[in-house]
């Protein structure tokens, strides 16, 4: 028998504002005639059959932000297998099942346990199934349905930025784009007008406006000038519900800055400027500044200054300080008060970046007059030239005049000038100068080959005011004369083979000359007269400043003559002709048949005897081994010499003997009897030692009472003798009291104790006149007098 099972989803809309039911799109729109689903027949897994379904709903709608106290009712699930006897159990799974959404397992009622927010999650997908409570097997296939959260207007529009910053050029046309603000609404844009945002301007009129739909802010006022106002703050509101009443709104602030354009020409604050410049002002020195004001900023305020007219056009220049936009007037040439004392200039200030749009406002430049007064100063002497160049031949005699320096005082006084050479530039004192007329002359011989140029400095100072001085460089070139004979370019030492043939070239000679030749050197070579006829060699002049030495005979014997010395005469062609005799050393050596030297009776110059690489390595190893042996031997000897710090008890090195005995100082009258030093014969051998405690205890001695009118010196001597002879006195510092005041003092006794014994009355009023220090004493004795009177 075949059974058909159908699972119905019943959607109850208990309250219209809580939930809504709609049919499934496409499949369930309207009332379909038949709906076929796959089901399991019976309790076994047999062939799948299609089951007829009635009206099928699988979508719920639920309002967000539910504020009721009870659970929000969503809908009801029902199976046609449910007989109402409680044998079926409904199970819910999927998004939020068991937590956010719960189902009554007996009735199939679905409820929402929490308040839902569409902006957090707009759709929930759940699955429902009915199972047999007794067997736990499903009686219907699992069905899926959707719960959509219906939107309400619970979110206000939010701008993407809390604060917008924008800028536009000043003097912009009306309708110029400034910035676009954007606000978003988290509500559902497909449902109602909750997310439809409209923009409006709350603050910033009449300067700016905003498009209600796009949020584009534009200028609304013509020719806004940055110099009048630079900053604007605009408040824009975004309101949902299409701007209708009851809609939510949000605001943002837009800070708009007007950027500068060059719409203001430079202007001098005054028409005339005056400056003073001493005539001693050096070139390129500034003498004053002027400034044209420009209300613009940055590059629009950059100004270029120039001198357009004036009698000082070539004497002064002007540059622009890029930091302060000031014109700096500088001196181009040296000023001279005696020639001209007043200059008048016309200075023009021009903007460097001109905007053609604002040329109608007028020329972007301004001019002013500058008057420069030249002040007279005491100037130093002025040389006739900025530098002097002189030439002198190197063979001139001492004290020869080579040139004259001229300087004069430019002032009207025309003070005389004194010349001198700065010795820091002529340490060897080769030159000197006549202090009166400025003639420079030599004081030592010159040598061009030693020093070609002499650079000295001459000082010209006013005789009346030596502080006014100036300097000039003098460059002295030493001209050459032919005073040096030519010589060999190098030391020549060659060899000739014993088996050499006649007329064989064995050496080529060349020469040099220290002198300078304008047409080039031309040397001639020849053998000295004493060797011209008897020499075994011949010399051939090549006429190109070189010469060759040739053999004259066929064979040479080194045993007969091992070395030949060949004198060669070298002459130049300058005037006067200079010549010198140089010697070439020729050694006779044994050679092979190819002319290669084998050995000489002396060390050969060209092929010196050398050591092989192996020999050098062996020598180096021997040296290293010797050094290692010496180091080890020294280390062993140093270790053998080491001894213990203290060898024996008798070693007294670094031993400290401490005597803890300190004298009593100047007040220690018991430590030593100074009388012993004065009278050594009075030493009593039986006298007890004063530096230790005596073993025998003595009874303390009673001091005799001083007699009346005893002299102070006698009393002190008596007490001193008693203390010196007292064996019980301690040897350490002690205090011996000599309590005797004595009598016969001219000032008498200062003690007031004696006053009590006087019979007569005494007046103590004079104590009050002694000052505040005796006030207490005056009060005490004054009170005693009052008691007596009473």
mmCIF file of N, CA, C and O in Angstrom, residues 351-419:
data_model
loop_
_atom_site.group_PDB
_atom_site.id
_atom_site.type_symbol
_atom_site.label_atom_id
_atom_site.label_comp_id
_atom_site.label_asym_id
_atom_site.label_seq_id
_atom_site.Cartn_x
_atom_site.Cartn_y
_atom_site.Cartn_z
ATOM 1 N N UNK A 351 55.791 92.254 -9.500
ATOM 2 C CA UNK A 351 55.440 90.864 -9.193
ATOM 3 C C UNK A 351 56.043 89.949 -10.244
ATOM 4 O O UNK A 351 56.011 90.238 -11.444
ATOM 5 N N UNK A 352 56.586 88.838 -9.777
ATOM 6 C CA UNK A 352 57.192 87.882 -10.710
ATOM 7 C C UNK A 352 56.161 86.940 -11.311
ATOM 8 O O UNK A 352 56.399 86.381 -12.383
ATOM 9 N N UNK A 353 55.033 86.693 -10.616
ATOM 10 C CA UNK A 353 53.986 85.804 -11.117
ATOM 11 C C UNK A 353 52.701 86.624 -11.265
ATOM 12 O O UNK A 353 51.999 86.860 -10.274
ATOM 13 N N UNK A 354 52.445 87.037 -12.469
ATOM 14 C CA UNK A 354 51.272 87.870 -12.744
ATOM 15 C C UNK A 354 50.178 86.991 -13.332
ATOM 16 O O UNK A 354 50.426 86.182 -14.237
ATOM 17 N N UNK A 355 48.944 87.116 -12.801
ATOM 18 C CA UNK A 355 47.777 86.390 -13.300
ATOM 19 C C UNK A 355 47.073 87.259 -14.328
ATOM 20 O O UNK A 355 46.577 88.342 -14.007
ATOM 21 N N UNK A 356 47.015 86.809 -15.586
ATOM 22 C CA UNK A 356 46.383 87.651 -16.622
ATOM 23 C C UNK A 356 44.926 87.974 -16.339
ATOM 24 O O UNK A 356 44.410 88.974 -16.849
ATOM 25 N N UNK A 357 44.258 87.162 -15.531
ATOM 26 C CA UNK A 357 42.834 87.417 -15.270
ATOM 27 C C UNK A 357 42.618 88.714 -14.506
ATOM 28 O O UNK A 357 41.523 89.261 -14.525
ATOM 29 N N UNK A 358 43.648 89.167 -13.805
ATOM 30 C CA UNK A 358 43.461 90.335 -12.941
ATOM 31 C C UNK A 358 44.277 91.535 -13.404
ATOM 32 O O UNK A 358 44.551 92.435 -12.633
ATOM 33 N N UNK A 359 44.666 91.524 -14.674
ATOM 34 C CA UNK A 359 45.403 92.671 -15.187
ATOM 35 C C UNK A 359 44.549 93.933 -15.230
ATOM 36 O O UNK A 359 45.080 95.046 -15.245
ATOM 37 N N UNK A 360 43.236 93.726 -15.230
ATOM 38 C CA UNK A 360 42.356 94.900 -15.258
ATOM 39 C C UNK A 360 42.449 95.695 -13.959
ATOM 40 O O UNK A 360 42.000 96.849 -13.893
ATOM 41 N N UNK A 361 42.980 95.096 -12.916
ATOM 42 C CA UNK A 361 43.104 95.811 -11.642
ATOM 43 C C UNK A 361 44.231 96.844 -11.679
ATOM 44 O O UNK A 361 44.362 97.630 -10.745
ATOM 45 N N UNK A 362 45.035 96.843 -12.732
ATOM 46 C CA UNK A 362 46.106 97.831 -12.829
ATOM 47 C C UNK A 362 47.459 97.168 -12.992
ATOM 48 O O UNK A 362 47.594 95.943 -12.902
ATOM 49 N N UNK A 363 48.514 97.949 -13.226
ATOM 50 C CA UNK A 363 49.865 97.368 -13.369
ATOM 51 C C UNK A 363 50.337 96.794 -12.033
ATOM 52 O O UNK A 363 50.168 97.410 -10.986
ATOM 53 N N UNK A 364 50.933 95.632 -12.109
ATOM 54 C CA UNK A 364 51.398 94.953 -10.903
ATOM 55 C C UNK A 364 52.849 95.326 -10.628
ATOM 56 O O UNK A 364 53.740 94.473 -10.562
ATOM 57 N N UNK A 365 53.097 96.639 -10.460
ATOM 58 C CA UNK A 365 54.420 97.135 -10.114
ATOM 59 C C UNK A 365 54.275 98.519 -9.512
ATOM 60 O O UNK A 365 53.236 99.176 -9.649
ATOM 61 N N UNK A 366 55.345 98.948 -8.833
ATOM 62 C CA UNK A 366 55.355 100.260 -8.200
ATOM 63 C C UNK A 366 56.807 100.734 -8.159
ATOM 64 O O UNK A 366 57.749 99.922 -8.238
ATOM 65 N N UNK A 367 56.997 102.044 -8.047
ATOM 66 C CA UNK A 367 58.351 102.599 -8.059
ATOM 67 C C UNK A 367 58.520 103.584 -6.907
ATOM 68 O O UNK A 367 57.540 104.124 -6.375
ATOM 69 N N UNK A 368 59.779 103.812 -6.525
ATOM 70 C CA UNK A 368 60.134 104.742 -5.454
ATOM 71 C C UNK A 368 61.498 105.339 -5.769
ATOM 72 O O UNK A 368 62.301 104.775 -6.537
ATOM 73 N N UNK A 369 61.779 106.483 -5.157
ATOM 74 C CA UNK A 369 63.048 107.179 -5.351
ATOM 75 C C UNK A 369 63.977 106.903 -4.175
ATOM 76 O O UNK A 369 63.549 106.958 -3.009
ATOM 77 N N UNK A 370 65.231 106.606 -4.464
ATOM 78 C CA UNK A 370 66.235 106.306 -3.436
ATOM 79 C C UNK A 370 67.365 107.322 -3.584
ATOM 80 O O UNK A 370 67.956 107.464 -4.667
ATOM 81 N N UNK A 371 67.665 108.033 -2.505
ATOM 82 C CA UNK A 371 68.756 109.007 -2.459
ATOM 83 C C UNK A 371 69.880 108.423 -1.592
ATOM 84 O O UNK A 371 69.647 108.037 -0.440
ATOM 85 N N UNK A 372 71.088 108.362 -2.137
ATOM 86 C CA UNK A 372 72.239 107.781 -1.433
ATOM 87 C C UNK A 372 73.282 108.873 -1.257
ATOM 88 O O UNK A 372 73.782 109.438 -2.241
ATOM 89 N N UNK A 373 73.605 109.175 -0.004
ATOM 90 C CA UNK A 373 74.597 110.194 0.340
ATOM 91 C C UNK A 373 75.921 109.500 0.655
ATOM 92 O O UNK A 373 75.999 108.636 1.534
ATOM 93 N N UNK A 374 76.971 109.861 -0.059
ATOM 94 C CA UNK A 374 78.300 109.284 0.156
ATOM 95 C C UNK A 374 79.011 110.110 1.226
ATOM 96 O O UNK A 374 79.073 111.341 1.140
ATOM 97 N N UNK A 375 79.532 109.419 2.256
ATOM 98 C CA UNK A 375 80.212 110.092 3.363
ATOM 99 C C UNK A 375 81.720 109.989 3.177
ATOM 100 O O UNK A 375 82.240 108.961 2.744
ATOM 101 N N UNK A 376 82.382 111.066 3.541
ATOM 102 C CA UNK A 376 83.839 111.118 3.403
ATOM 103 C C UNK A 376 84.491 110.401 4.571
ATOM 104 O O UNK A 376 84.096 110.572 5.731
ATOM 105 N N UNK A 377 85.504 109.596 4.300
ATOM 106 C CA UNK A 377 86.279 108.890 5.328
ATOM 107 C C UNK A 377 87.749 109.016 4.961
ATOM 108 O O UNK A 377 88.114 109.324 3.813
ATOM 109 N N UNK A 378 88.581 108.785 5.950
ATOM 110 C CA UNK A 378 90.027 108.790 5.726
ATOM 111 C C UNK A 378 90.387 107.467 5.058
ATOM 112 O O UNK A 378 90.397 106.407 5.695
ATOM 113 N N UNK A 379 90.721 107.519 3.802
ATOM 114 C CA UNK A 379 90.946 106.307 3.030
ATOM 115 C C UNK A 379 92.426 105.959 2.998
ATOM 116 O O UNK A 379 93.283 106.840 3.068
ATOM 117 N N UNK A 380 92.725 104.691 2.870
ATOM 118 C CA UNK A 380 94.124 104.281 2.738
ATOM 119 C C UNK A 380 94.641 104.622 1.350
ATOM 120 O O UNK A 380 93.874 104.924 0.429
ATOM 121 N N UNK A 381 95.938 104.571 1.169
ATOM 122 C CA UNK A 381 96.508 104.869 -0.153
ATOM 123 C C UNK A 381 95.971 103.910 -1.214
ATOM 124 O O UNK A 381 95.658 102.745 -0.938
ATOM 125 N N UNK A 382 95.890 104.420 -2.405
ATOM 126 C CA UNK A 382 95.388 103.646 -3.539
ATOM 127 C C UNK A 382 96.533 103.442 -4.518
ATOM 128 O O UNK A 382 97.207 104.403 -4.917
ATOM 129 N N UNK A 383 96.757 102.177 -4.903
ATOM 130 C CA UNK A 383 97.808 101.861 -5.870
ATOM 131 C C UNK A 383 97.321 102.179 -7.278
ATOM 132 O O UNK A 383 96.126 102.165 -7.577
ATOM 133 N N UNK A 384 98.287 102.432 -8.125
ATOM 134 C CA UNK A 384 97.949 102.756 -9.510
ATOM 135 C C UNK A 384 97.451 101.544 -10.278
ATOM 136 O O UNK A 384 96.782 101.683 -11.289
ATOM 137 N N UNK A 385 97.774 100.361 -9.801
ATOM 138 C CA UNK A 385 97.309 99.123 -10.441
ATOM 139 C C UNK A 385 96.799 98.177 -9.359
ATOM 140 O O UNK A 385 97.264 98.222 -8.223
ATOM 141 N N UNK A 386 95.898 97.284 -9.737
ATOM 142 C CA UNK A 386 95.475 96.266 -8.754
ATOM 143 C C UNK A 386 96.541 95.218 -8.505
ATOM 144 O O UNK A 386 96.546 94.567 -7.469
ATOM 145 N N UNK A 387 97.464 95.029 -9.437
ATOM 146 C CA UNK A 387 98.567 94.076 -9.280
ATOM 147 C C UNK A 387 99.685 94.486 -10.227
ATOM 148 O O UNK A 387 99.453 95.123 -11.267
ATOM 149 N N UNK A 388 100.899 94.108 -9.845
ATOM 150 C CA UNK A 388 102.071 94.461 -10.645
ATOM 151 C C UNK A 388 102.772 93.180 -11.070
ATOM 152 O O UNK A 388 102.900 92.225 -10.271
ATOM 153 N N UNK A 389 103.228 93.171 -12.331
ATOM 154 C CA UNK A 389 104.016 92.061 -12.858
ATOM 155 C C UNK A 389 105.342 92.631 -13.353
ATOM 156 O O UNK A 389 105.368 93.558 -14.180
ATOM 157 N N UNK A 390 106.444 92.084 -12.850
ATOM 158 C CA UNK A 390 107.774 92.565 -13.210
ATOM 159 C C UNK A 390 108.627 91.391 -13.661
ATOM 160 O O UNK A 390 108.371 90.240 -13.290
ATOM 161 N N UNK A 391 109.651 91.704 -14.463
ATOM 162 C CA UNK A 391 110.583 90.700 -14.936
ATOM 163 C C UNK A 391 112.004 91.162 -14.649
ATOM 164 O O UNK A 391 112.316 92.358 -14.738
ATOM 165 N N UNK A 392 112.868 90.209 -14.334
ATOM 166 C CA UNK A 392 114.250 90.510 -14.024
ATOM 167 C C UNK A 392 115.094 89.310 -14.423
ATOM 168 O O UNK A 392 114.676 88.159 -14.249
ATOM 169 N N UNK A 393 116.273 89.577 -14.981
ATOM 170 C CA UNK A 393 117.168 88.492 -15.347
ATOM 171 C C UNK A 393 117.861 87.959 -14.106
ATOM 172 O O UNK A 393 118.156 88.704 -13.173
ATOM 173 N N UNK A 394 118.138 86.685 -14.156
ATOM 174 C CA UNK A 394 118.696 86.045 -12.962
ATOM 175 C C UNK A 394 120.139 86.450 -12.688
ATOM 176 O O UNK A 394 120.634 86.227 -11.592
ATOM 177 N N UNK A 395 120.811 87.055 -13.662
ATOM 178 C CA UNK A 395 122.213 87.420 -13.441
ATOM 179 C C UNK A 395 122.387 88.885 -13.087
ATOM 180 O O UNK A 395 123.512 89.412 -13.136
ATOM 181 N N UNK A 396 121.281 89.581 -12.724
ATOM 182 C CA UNK A 396 121.431 90.997 -12.381
ATOM 183 C C UNK A 396 122.198 91.113 -11.078
ATOM 184 O O UNK A 396 122.092 90.260 -10.195
ATOM 185 N N UNK A 397 122.983 92.156 -10.932
ATOM 186 C CA UNK A 397 123.719 92.321 -9.664
ATOM 187 C C UNK A 397 122.781 92.731 -8.531
ATOM 188 O O UNK A 397 121.660 93.182 -8.745
ATOM 189 N N UNK A 398 123.280 92.599 -7.313
ATOM 190 C CA UNK A 398 122.514 92.977 -6.133
ATOM 191 C C UNK A 398 122.292 94.486 -6.131
ATOM 192 O O UNK A 398 123.129 95.252 -6.610
ATOM 193 N N UNK A 399 121.133 94.881 -5.597
ATOM 194 C CA UNK A 399 120.693 96.289 -5.515
ATOM 195 C C UNK A 399 120.286 96.859 -6.871
ATOM 196 O O UNK A 399 120.219 98.083 -7.043
ATOM 197 N N UNK A 400 119.974 95.977 -7.807
ATOM 198 C CA UNK A 400 119.469 96.439 -9.093
ATOM 199 C C UNK A 400 117.973 96.712 -8.988
ATOM 200 O O UNK A 400 117.214 95.892 -8.456
ATOM 201 N N UNK A 401 117.523 97.852 -9.499
ATOM 202 C CA UNK A 401 116.099 98.208 -9.468
ATOM 203 C C UNK A 401 115.390 97.449 -10.575
ATOM 204 O O UNK A 401 115.828 97.457 -11.739
ATOM 205 N N UNK A 402 114.291 96.790 -10.224
ATOM 206 C CA UNK A 402 113.555 95.984 -11.206
ATOM 207 C C UNK A 402 112.188 96.587 -11.516
ATOM 208 O O UNK A 402 111.515 96.149 -12.456
ATOM 209 N N UNK A 403 111.713 97.568 -10.751
ATOM 210 C CA UNK A 403 110.420 98.185 -11.024
ATOM 211 C C UNK A 403 110.045 99.148 -9.923
ATOM 212 O O UNK A 403 110.705 99.226 -8.870
ATOM 213 N N UNK A 404 108.954 99.879 -10.159
ATOM 214 C CA UNK A 404 108.513 100.890 -9.205
ATOM 215 C C UNK A 404 107.023 100.725 -8.939
ATOM 216 O O UNK A 404 106.233 100.504 -9.871
ATOM 217 N N UNK A 405 106.653 100.832 -7.660
ATOM 218 C CA UNK A 405 105.260 100.781 -7.217
ATOM 219 C C UNK A 405 104.821 102.202 -6.911
ATOM 220 O O UNK A 405 105.560 102.973 -6.276
ATOM 221 N N UNK A 406 103.586 102.531 -7.346
ATOM 222 C CA UNK A 406 103.076 103.876 -7.118
ATOM 223 C C UNK A 406 101.748 103.810 -6.394
ATOM 224 O O UNK A 406 100.849 103.050 -6.790
ATOM 225 N N UNK A 407 101.627 104.594 -5.317
ATOM 226 C CA UNK A 407 100.375 104.705 -4.562
ATOM 227 C C UNK A 407 100.274 106.132 -4.044
ATOM 228 O O UNK A 407 101.287 106.787 -3.776
ATOM 229 N N UNK A 408 99.029 106.601 -3.891
ATOM 230 C CA UNK A 408 98.816 107.956 -3.380
ATOM 231 C C UNK A 408 97.571 107.987 -2.508
ATOM 232 O O UNK A 408 96.684 107.142 -2.618
ATOM 233 N N UNK A 409 97.507 108.986 -1.646
ATOM 234 C CA UNK A 409 96.380 109.173 -0.751
ATOM 235 C C UNK A 409 95.221 109.777 -1.553
ATOM 236 O O UNK A 409 95.365 110.853 -2.136
ATOM 237 N N UNK A 410 94.053 109.109 -1.605
ATOM 238 C CA UNK A 410 92.950 109.643 -2.400
ATOM 239 C C UNK A 410 92.247 110.822 -1.740
ATOM 240 O O UNK A 410 91.425 111.476 -2.390
ATOM 241 N N UNK A 411 92.510 111.066 -0.454
ATOM 242 C CA UNK A 411 91.838 112.158 0.232
ATOM 243 C C UNK A 411 92.397 113.500 -0.239
ATOM 244 O O UNK A 411 93.447 113.596 -0.882
ATOM 245 N N UNK A 412 91.652 114.544 0.134
ATOM 246 C CA UNK A 412 92.067 115.893 -0.274
ATOM 247 C C UNK A 412 93.370 116.307 0.389
ATOM 248 O O UNK A 412 94.121 117.138 -0.148
ATOM 249 N N UNK A 413 93.690 115.729 1.554
ATOM 250 C CA UNK A 413 94.924 116.097 2.256
ATOM 251 C C UNK A 413 96.169 115.630 1.521
ATOM 252 O O UNK A 413 97.248 116.233 1.653
ATOM 253 N N UNK A 414 96.063 114.542 0.742
ATOM 254 C CA UNK A 414 97.183 114.004 -0.013
ATOM 255 C C UNK A 414 98.392 113.767 0.881
ATOM 256 O O UNK A 414 99.495 114.290 0.667
ATOM 257 N N UNK A 415 98.194 112.969 1.925
ATOM 258 C CA UNK A 415 99.273 112.667 2.849
ATOM 259 C C UNK A 415 100.351 111.845 2.153
ATOM 260 O O UNK A 415 100.055 111.025 1.271
ATOM 261 N N UNK A 416 101.618 112.042 2.520
ATOM 262 C CA UNK A 416 102.700 111.248 1.911
ATOM 263 C C UNK A 416 102.569 109.777 2.283
ATOM 264 O O UNK A 416 102.011 109.408 3.321
ATOM 265 N N UNK A 417 103.122 108.927 1.410
ATOM 266 C CA UNK A 417 102.972 107.482 1.529
ATOM 267 C C UNK A 417 104.340 106.852 1.757
ATOM 268 O O UNK A 417 105.342 107.270 1.167
ATOM 269 N N UNK A 418 104.342 105.845 2.604
ATOM 270 C CA UNK A 418 105.555 105.088 2.894
ATOM 271 C C UNK A 418 105.351 103.651 2.433
ATOM 272 O O UNK A 418 104.327 103.039 2.716
ATOM 273 N N UNK A 419 106.395 103.092 1.741
ATOM 274 C CA UNK A 419 106.287 101.748 1.176
ATOM 275 C C UNK A 419 107.118 100.771 1.999
ATOM 276 O O UNK A 419 108.147 101.132 2.564
#
